[in-house]
DNA sequence: CTGAAAGCGCTTACAG
DNA sequence: CTGAAAGCGCTTACAG
């Protein structure tokens, strides 16, 4: 405690310590600690009477152990850090994070963890920096990492360190514990479905990012197509979605596709609107499939046929995995710390039989 | 550090400490601390050469001070607790909390605070309990309290304690530091506006809750009406909004109102739909005004004439106030810790001149 | 059954 | 200029 402390905090006396509780209950500080932690074990046995007395004082004063001190003394704090590479709450990123955080929050409630949001991390080029000189990861027992893209350098550093963490979403980096969505199999199924409906002219428009979740969807698309017919796959355009409505529409038209796989629902939405403008009937003349749930911002959209990643469950399971790691360390088998959850396939109304 | 530590963590040696850095740089641990904290002041003056050497080792090893230890040694935690009476992220409460939390988060980033969400608090009757036996408020330097309704017992206990906190939203309880929205003046303005447009038959339908935010809107309505004409106020129905669309519509019809003040946008929305069903033209035959922003769940609604509480700003300013309190204690003047932010009046399209 | 003591990693007067 | 030392609040062997 620095010297100036008292002068600054004269008004509010220092927080309640075990020592003070001990005085009040007429026991030693160690006894208080024993009671607080409900230790009955090996060497300590506190008579019920004493325990009651201490407990009473404890409750009367609403004592809570200083988590910093506890942590320093080597106990887990039941505190889980949540690091998001972008601000978690704003509308722009709300769709992405909200569902995940809903799951995390619900599970935290169940498992009795509090959540520490690392909002103080300095923002660099619009993204928060994980390892900055004053990073406070250690405040939490372990941490959840959220973000469409996560720096592989960060992941490597975490993997080689001893700090428990779990990434939400599959990651390429070796030995990273994660819980992700199984986009590959999901997209394969969607491709099969379209194929069986007679579609042969496909188009995949994906987002312009290196994120694993996007790569997986592309991979699923390629695998699905090649399982159906490798020669058709070779003629199937797989492109980054254009940025404007018009350019998107050009991509669709010039591809001659009967079904568009628009990874991003926002793109599906724009294409749908352009289709209306150009008097193209969706889905009778053009089927549209999207590979994630549409945001509430595009509520007027049709009920897109789509892949629905189980975002709430992803959040919940990530926390569950982290809790396991905290308790018993990283599992031996990769399969036990790299989990892929199946995506739901929503039938929707925008994928119908191809016209002959 | 408990005894079993090594057996559990054999693989990963203990985290890097200043002591180890000191050995590597051939200085004392105190010197490392001095360098880490960039202290130049009073008693310590480290020659640039030594400093460089230490800095180099520090960087090479990516050293970060253990925040728990720092905190224990008396440095502020820069940790703000966030207590929500309901789960913060789920869709049902998303509209209410998201905007607030967006503001809080943005401000936390600016002020360098991390956010601790008290998700471990046990839920009783659908609401989290603030003061439960294992409450961990003390984990944070202070805390923000969010909720439509906040138990006054909780508030009283907080006020009489020494734990710094700020409520988001105005509260009746004495001496509670808060940042709220000025609903009273906002509603007064809306009443005036409708009055000037020739409306004389008003109806106020409010939510069935004791929350201060609702009471304030009712108060504003009453004040506005009585400023216009007390005798008309006496004939103006002020009721709890019915639960079903049909009953709501009955309330509207039987009141004979030319303008409905529906506090809750969800109610405004239902009334609007009933109006369409019953071939009543909104706004030409019936004006509707709502006293909060509609949720994105009702996106198909018309652009309601409404009061828009500055939710993001509420969040941000609450954190700012709490930060002030943390630094210099509760201000002397009530006016300095009980803040009311003006609501924006959105013209919208559902309030027009009354038919003569 | 309970207390005195060591130690967690750090900050900061205080001696040299 | 730099190191030895006290102390933050806690947990847990270890003595009594």
Coordinates of C-alpha atoms in Angstrom, one line a residue, chain A:
Chain A
X1 CA 0.0 0.0 0.0
X2 CA 1.6 3.3 -1.0
X3 CA 1.9 6.1 1.4
X4 CA -0.6 8.4 -0.1
X5 CA -3.3 5.9 0.3
X6 CA -4.8 7.3 3.4
X7 CA -4.8 10.8 2.3
X8 CA -6.8 9.9 -0.8
X9 CA -9.1 7.5 0.9
X10 CA -9.7 9.0 4.2
X11 CA -13.4 8.9 3.7
X12 CA -13.6 5.2 3.1
X13 CA -11.6 3.1 5.5
X14 CA -9.8 0.2 4.0
X15 CA -11.8 -2.8 3.0
X16 CA -12.8 -5.4 5.5
X17 CA -10.1 -8.0 6.0
X18 CA -10.0 -11.3 7.6
X19 CA -7.9 -9.8 10.4
X20 CA -10.7 -7.5 11.3
X21 CA -13.3 -10.3 11.2
X22 CA -11.0 -12.3 13.4
X23 CA -10.9 -9.6 16.0
X24 CA -14.6 -9.2 16.0
X25 CA -15.2 -13.0 16.3
X26 CA -12.3 -13.5 18.8
X27 CA -10.4 -16.0 16.7
X28 CA -7.3 -15.9 14.7
X29 CA -7.1 -14.7 11.1
X30 CA -6.3 -18.3 10.0
X31 CA -9.4 -19.6 11.6
X32 CA -11.4 -17.0 9.6
X33 CA -9.8 -18.1 6.4
X34 CA -10.6 -21.7 7.3
X35 CA -14.2 -20.8 7.8
X36 CA -14.4 -18.6 4.7
X37 CA -13.1 -21.4 2.6
X38 CA -15.1 -24.0 4.4
X39 CA -12.1 -26.2 4.9
X40 CA -12.8 -29.1 7.1
X41 CA -10.0 -31.4 5.9
X42 CA -6.7 -32.7 7.0
X43 CA -5.3 -30.6 9.7
X44 CA -8.1 -28.2 10.6
X45 CA -11.3 -29.0 12.5
X46 CA -13.3 -26.1 13.8
X47 CA -16.0 -26.7 16.3
X48 CA -19.4 -25.8 15.0
X49 CA -19.9 -23.2 17.7
X50 CA -16.8 -21.3 16.6
X51 CA -17.7 -21.7 13.0
X52 CA -21.2 -20.3 13.6
X53 CA -19.8 -17.3 15.4
X54 CA -17.4 -16.5 12.7
X55 CA -20.0 -17.1 10.0
X56 CA -22.3 -14.7 11.7
X57 CA -19.7 -11.9 11.8
X58 CA -18.9 -12.7 8.2
X59 CA -22.4 -12.4 7.0
X60 CA -23.2 -9.3 9.1
X61 CA -20.4 -7.5 7.4
X62 CA -20.9 -9.0 4.0
X63 CA -17.3 -10.0 3.9
X64 CA -15.9 -11.2 0.6
X65 CA -12.2 -12.2 0.3
X66 CA -10.1 -9.9 -1.7
X67 CA -9.8 -11.7 -5.0
X68 CA -6.4 -10.2 -5.7
X69 CA -5.0 -11.7 -2.5
X70 CA -6.7 -15.0 -3.1
X71 CA -5.3 -15.2 -6.5
X72 CA -1.9 -14.3 -5.3
X73 CA -2.1 -17.0 -2.7
X74 CA -2.9 -19.5 -5.5
X75 CA -6.6 -20.0 -5.5
X76 CA -8.8 -19.8 -8.6
X77 CA -11.1 -16.9 -8.6
X78 CA -14.0 -18.3 -10.6
X79 CA -13.4 -15.5 -12.9
X80 CA -13.5 -16.0 -16.7
X81 CA -12.0 -13.4 -19.0
X82 CA -13.8 -12.6 -22.2
X83 CA -11.6 -11.0 -24.9
X84 CA -13.3 -9.7 -28.0
X85 CA -11.2 -8.3 -30.8
X86 CA -13.9 -5.8 -31.5
X87 CA -16.2 -4.0 -29.1
X88 CA -18.8 -6.6 -28.0
X89 CA -22.0 -4.6 -27.7
X90 CA -22.3 -2.1 -30.5
X91 CA -25.0 -2.7 -33.1
X92 CA -22.5 -3.5 -35.9
X93 CA -21.0 -6.5 -34.2
X94 CA -24.1 -7.3 -32.1
X95 CA -25.3 -10.1 -34.3
X96 CA -22.0 -11.8 -34.1
X97 CA -21.3 -11.5 -30.4
X98 CA -24.7 -11.3 -28.8
X99 CA -25.7 -14.9 -29.4
X100 CA -22.3 -16.2 -28.3
X101 CA -22.3 -14.1 -25.2
X102 CA -25.9 -15.1 -24.4
X103 CA -24.6 -18.7 -24.3
X104 CA -21.6 -17.8 -22.3
X105 CA -23.6 -15.8 -19.8
X106 CA -26.1 -18.5 -19.3
X107 CA -23.4 -21.1 -18.7
X108 CA -21.4 -18.8 -16.4
X109 CA -24.5 -18.5 -14.3
X110 CA -24.8 -22.3 -14.2
X111 CA -21.2 -22.9 -13.4
X112 CA -20.9 -20.0 -11.0
X113 CA -18.4 -17.9 -12.9
X114 CA -18.2 -14.2 -13.2
X115 CA -17.2 -12.7 -16.5
X116 CA -14.4 -10.2 -17.0
X117 CA -14.7 -8.3 -20.2
X118 CA -11.3 -6.9 -21.2
X119 CA -12.6 -3.6 -22.4
X120 CA -9.5 -1.7 -21.4
X121 CA -7.3 -3.3 -24.1
X122 CA -6.1 -0.6 -26.3
X123 CA -7.5 -0.5 -29.8
X124 CA -5.1 -0.6 -32.7
X125 CA -6.4 -0.3 -36.3
X126 CA -9.9 -1.0 -35.0
X127 CA -9.0 -4.2 -33.2
X128 CA -8.2 -4.7 -29.6
X129 CA -4.7 -5.8 -28.8
X130 CA -4.5 -8.9 -26.7
X131 CA -0.8 -8.8 -25.6
X132 CA -0.2 -5.2 -24.7
X133 CA 2.2 -4.1 -22.0
X134 CA -0.5 -3.7 -19.5
X135 CA -2.6 -6.7 -20.4
X136 CA -4.6 -8.0 -17.6
X137 CA -5.4 -11.5 -18.7
X138 CA -4.0 -12.8 -15.4
X139 CA -6.8 -11.2 -13.5
X140 CA -9.0 -14.0 -14.7
X141 CA -8.5 -17.7 -14.2
X142 CA -8.6 -18.2 -17.9
X143 CA -10.1 -16.6 -20.9
X144 CA -12.4 -17.0 -23.8
X145 CA -11.3 -15.5 -27.1
X146 CA -13.9 -14.2 -29.5
X147 CA -13.5 -12.8 -32.9
X148 CA -14.1 -13.6 -36.6
X149 CA -10.4 -13.5 -37.1
X150 CA -7.9 -14.2 -34.3
X151 CA -4.2 -13.4 -34.7
X152 CA -2.3 -16.6 -35.1
X153 CA 0.6 -15.0 -33.3
X154 CA -1.6 -14.4 -30.3
X155 CA -2.8 -18.0 -30.4
X156 CA 0.8 -19.4 -30.7
X157 CA 1.8 -17.3 -27.8
X158 CA -1.1 -18.5 -25.7
X159 CA -0.6 -22.1 -26.6
X160 CA 3.1 -21.9 -25.6
X161 CA 2.2 -20.2 -22.3
X162 CA 0.5 -21.6 -19.3
X163 CA -2.5 -19.5 -19.4
X164 CA -5.7 -21.4 -19.8
X165 CA -7.9 -20.3 -22.7
X166 CA -10.4 -21.5 -25.3
X167 CA -11.1 -20.0 -28.7
X168 CA -14.7 -19.7 -29.8
X169 CA -14.6 -20.9 -33.4
X170 CA -12.3 -23.4 -35.0
X171 CA -8.7 -22.2 -35.4
X172 CA -5.9 -23.4 -37.7
X173 CA -3.1 -22.8 -35.2
X174 CA -1.8 -26.0 -33.7
X175 CA -3.0 -27.2 -30.3
X176 CA -5.5 -24.4 -29.8
X177 CA -8.4 -25.5 -27.6
X178 CA -11.6 -24.4 -29.4
X179 CA -15.3 -25.0 -29.8
X180 CA -16.4 -24.3 -33.3
X181 CA -19.2 -24.9 -35.7
X182 CA -18.9 -27.7 -38.2
X183 CA -19.4 -25.6 -41.4
X184 CA -17.7 -28.1 -43.6
X185 CA -20.3 -30.9 -43.2
X186 CA -23.1 -28.4 -43.1
X187 CA -22.2 -26.8 -46.4
X188 CA -21.7 -30.3 -47.9
X189 CA -25.3 -31.1 -47.0
X190 CA -26.6 -27.9 -48.5
X191 CA -24.7 -28.6 -51.7
X192 CA -26.2 -32.1 -51.8
X193 CA -29.6 -30.7 -51.2
X194 CA -29.4 -28.2 -54.0
X195 CA -27.9 -30.9 -56.3
X196 CA -30.8 -33.2 -55.6
X197 CA -33.1 -30.4 -56.5
X198 CA -31.6 -30.4 -59.9
X199 CA -29.2 -27.5 -59.6
X200 CA -26.0 -27.7 -61.7
X201 CA -25.0 -24.1 -62.0
X202 CA -23.7 -23.0 -58.6
X203 CA -22.0 -19.8 -57.4
X204 CA -20.3 -19.3 -54.1
X205 CA -19.8 -15.8 -52.9
X206 CA -17.9 -15.6 -49.7
X207 CA -16.6 -12.9 -47.5
X208 CA -13.2 -11.3 -48.0
X209 CA -11.4 -12.6 -45.0
X210 CA -9.0 -15.3 -44.1
X211 CA -11.1 -16.4 -41.1
X212 CA -11.2 -20.1 -40.5
X213 CA -15.0 -20.1 -40.5
X214 CA -15.0 -18.8 -44.0
X215 CA -12.3 -21.1 -45.2
X216 CA -14.4 -24.0 -43.7
X217 CA -17.4 -23.0 -45.6
X218 CA -15.5 -22.8 -48.9
X219 CA -14.0 -26.2 -48.1
X220 CA -17.4 -27.6 -47.5
X221 CA -18.6 -26.2 -50.8
X222 CA -15.7 -27.6 -52.7
X223 CA -16.0 -31.0 -51.0
X224 CA -19.8 -31.1 -51.6
X225 CA -19.4 -30.2 -55.3
X226 CA -16.6 -32.6 -55.9
X227 CA -18.6 -35.4 -54.3
X228 CA -21.5 -34.6 -56.7
X229 CA -19.4 -34.1 -59.8
X230 CA -15.8 -32.9 -59.9
X231 CA -16.0 -31.8 -63.5
X232 CA -18.8 -29.4 -62.6
X233 CA -16.9 -28.1 -59.6
X234 CA -14.2 -27.0 -62.0
X235 CA -16.6 -24.7 -63.8
X236 CA -18.1 -23.4 -60.6
X237 CA -17.1 -19.9 -59.6
X238 CA -16.0 -19.3 -56.0
X239 CA -15.5 -15.7 -55.5
X240 CA -15.2 -12.9 -52.9
X241 CA -18.5 -11.2 -52.8
X242 CA -18.5 -7.8 -54.4
X243 CA -19.0 -4.7 -52.2
X244 CA -21.9 -3.1 -53.9
X245 CA -25.4 -4.4 -54.7
X246 CA -24.9 -3.8 -58.4
X247 CA -21.6 -5.6 -58.6
X248 CA -23.0 -8.5 -56.6
X249 CA -25.8 -8.7 -59.0
X250 CA -23.4 -8.7 -61.9
X251 CA -21.5 -11.6 -60.3
X252 CA -24.8 -13.5 -60.1
X253 CA -25.9 -12.8 -63.6
X254 CA -22.6 -13.4 -65.3
X255 CA -22.2 -16.7 -63.5
X256 CA -25.5 -17.9 -64.9
X257 CA -26.1 -19.7 -61.6
X258 CA -29.4 -21.2 -60.8
X259 CA -28.4 -21.2 -57.1
X260 CA -26.3 -18.8 -55.3
X261 CA -24.5 -19.7 -52.0
X262 CA -24.1 -16.3 -50.4
X263 CA -22.0 -16.9 -47.3
X264 CA -23.0 -13.7 -45.6
X265 CA -26.7 -13.1 -45.1
X266 CA -26.2 -9.5 -45.8
X267 CA -25.1 -10.3 -49.3
X268 CA -27.9 -12.7 -49.7
X269 CA -30.2 -9.9 -48.8
X270 CA -28.7 -7.5 -51.3
X271 CA -28.9 -10.1 -54.0
X272 CA -32.5 -10.7 -53.2
X273 CA -33.3 -7.1 -53.5
X274 CA -31.5 -6.8 -56.8
X275 CA -33.4 -9.8 -58.0
X276 CA -36.7 -8.1 -57.3
X277 CA -35.5 -4.9 -59.0
X278 CA -34.6 -6.9 -62.0
X279 CA -37.8 -8.9 -62.0
X280 CA -36.1 -12.1 -61.3
X281 CA -38.3 -14.4 -59.2
X282 CA -36.6 -15.8 -56.1
X283 CA -36.7 -18.7 -55.7
X284 CA -38.4 -19.9 -58.9
X285 CA -35.8 -18.4 -61.2
X286 CA -33.0 -18.1 -58.8
X287 CA -32.4 -20.0 -55.6
X288 CA -30.5 -18.3 -52.8
X289 CA -28.8 -20.1 -49.9
X290 CA -27.0 -18.4 -47.1
X291 CA -24.4 -19.8 -44.7
X292 CA -25.3 -18.1 -41.4
X293 CA -28.3 -16.7 -39.7
X294 CA -29.5 -13.3 -41.0
X295 CA -29.2 -10.4 -38.7
X296 CA -32.3 -8.8 -37.2
X297 CA -31.3 -5.7 -39.2
X298 CA -32.6 -7.5 -42.3
X299 CA -35.9 -8.6 -41.0
X300 CA -37.8 -7.9 -44.1
X301 CA -35.8 -10.6 -45.9
X302 CA -37.5 -13.8 -47.0
X303 CA -36.9 -16.9 -44.9
X304 CA -33.6 -17.9 -46.4
X305 CA -32.7 -21.5 -46.8
X306 CA -29.6 -21.6 -44.7
X307 CA -27.0 -23.0 -42.4
X308 CA -27.6 -22.0 -38.8
X309 CA -24.5 -22.1 -36.6
X310 CA -25.5 -22.9 -33.0
X311 CA -24.1 -19.7 -31.6
X312 CA -25.6 -19.8 -28.2
X313 CA -24.4 -23.4 -27.8
X314 CA -21.0 -22.4 -29.1
X315 CA -20.7 -19.9 -26.3
X316 CA -21.9 -22.2 -23.6
X317 CA -19.8 -25.1 -24.7
X318 CA -16.7 -22.9 -24.9
X319 CA -17.1 -21.9 -21.3
X320 CA -17.7 -25.5 -20.3
X321 CA -14.5 -26.6 -22.0
X322 CA -12.6 -23.8 -20.4
X323 CA -14.0 -24.8 -17.0
X324 CA -12.8 -28.4 -17.6
X325 CA -9.4 -27.2 -18.6
X326 CA -9.2 -25.1 -15.4
X327 CA -10.0 -28.0 -13.3
X328 CA -8.0 -30.8 -14.9
X329 CA -5.7 -29.2 -17.4
X330 CA -5.6 -29.6 -21.1
X331 CA -7.0 -33.1 -22.1
X332 CA -4.5 -35.5 -23.6
X333 CA -6.5 -36.1 -26.8
X334 CA -6.8 -33.3 -29.3
X335 CA -10.4 -34.5 -29.9
X336 CA -11.2 -33.6 -26.4
X337 CA -10.3 -30.0 -26.6
X338 CA -11.1 -29.3 -30.2
X339 CA -14.8 -29.5 -30.6
X340 CA -17.0 -29.0 -33.6
X341 CA -20.7 -28.6 -33.1
X342 CA -23.1 -29.4 -35.9
X343 CA -24.9 -26.6 -37.8
X344 CA -28.6 -26.8 -38.2
X345 CA -29.9 -26.8 -41.7
X346 CA -32.9 -24.4 -42.0
X347 CA -35.1 -25.3 -44.9
X348 CA -36.5 -21.9 -45.4
X349 CA -38.1 -20.8 -48.7
X350 CA -35.4 -19.7 -51.0
X351 CA -34.1 -23.0 -52.3
X352 CA -36.4 -24.9 -54.7
X353 CA -36.1 -27.2 -57.6
X354 CA -34.1 -25.8 -60.5
X355 CA -36.0 -25.0 -63.7
X356 CA -35.4 -27.5 -66.4

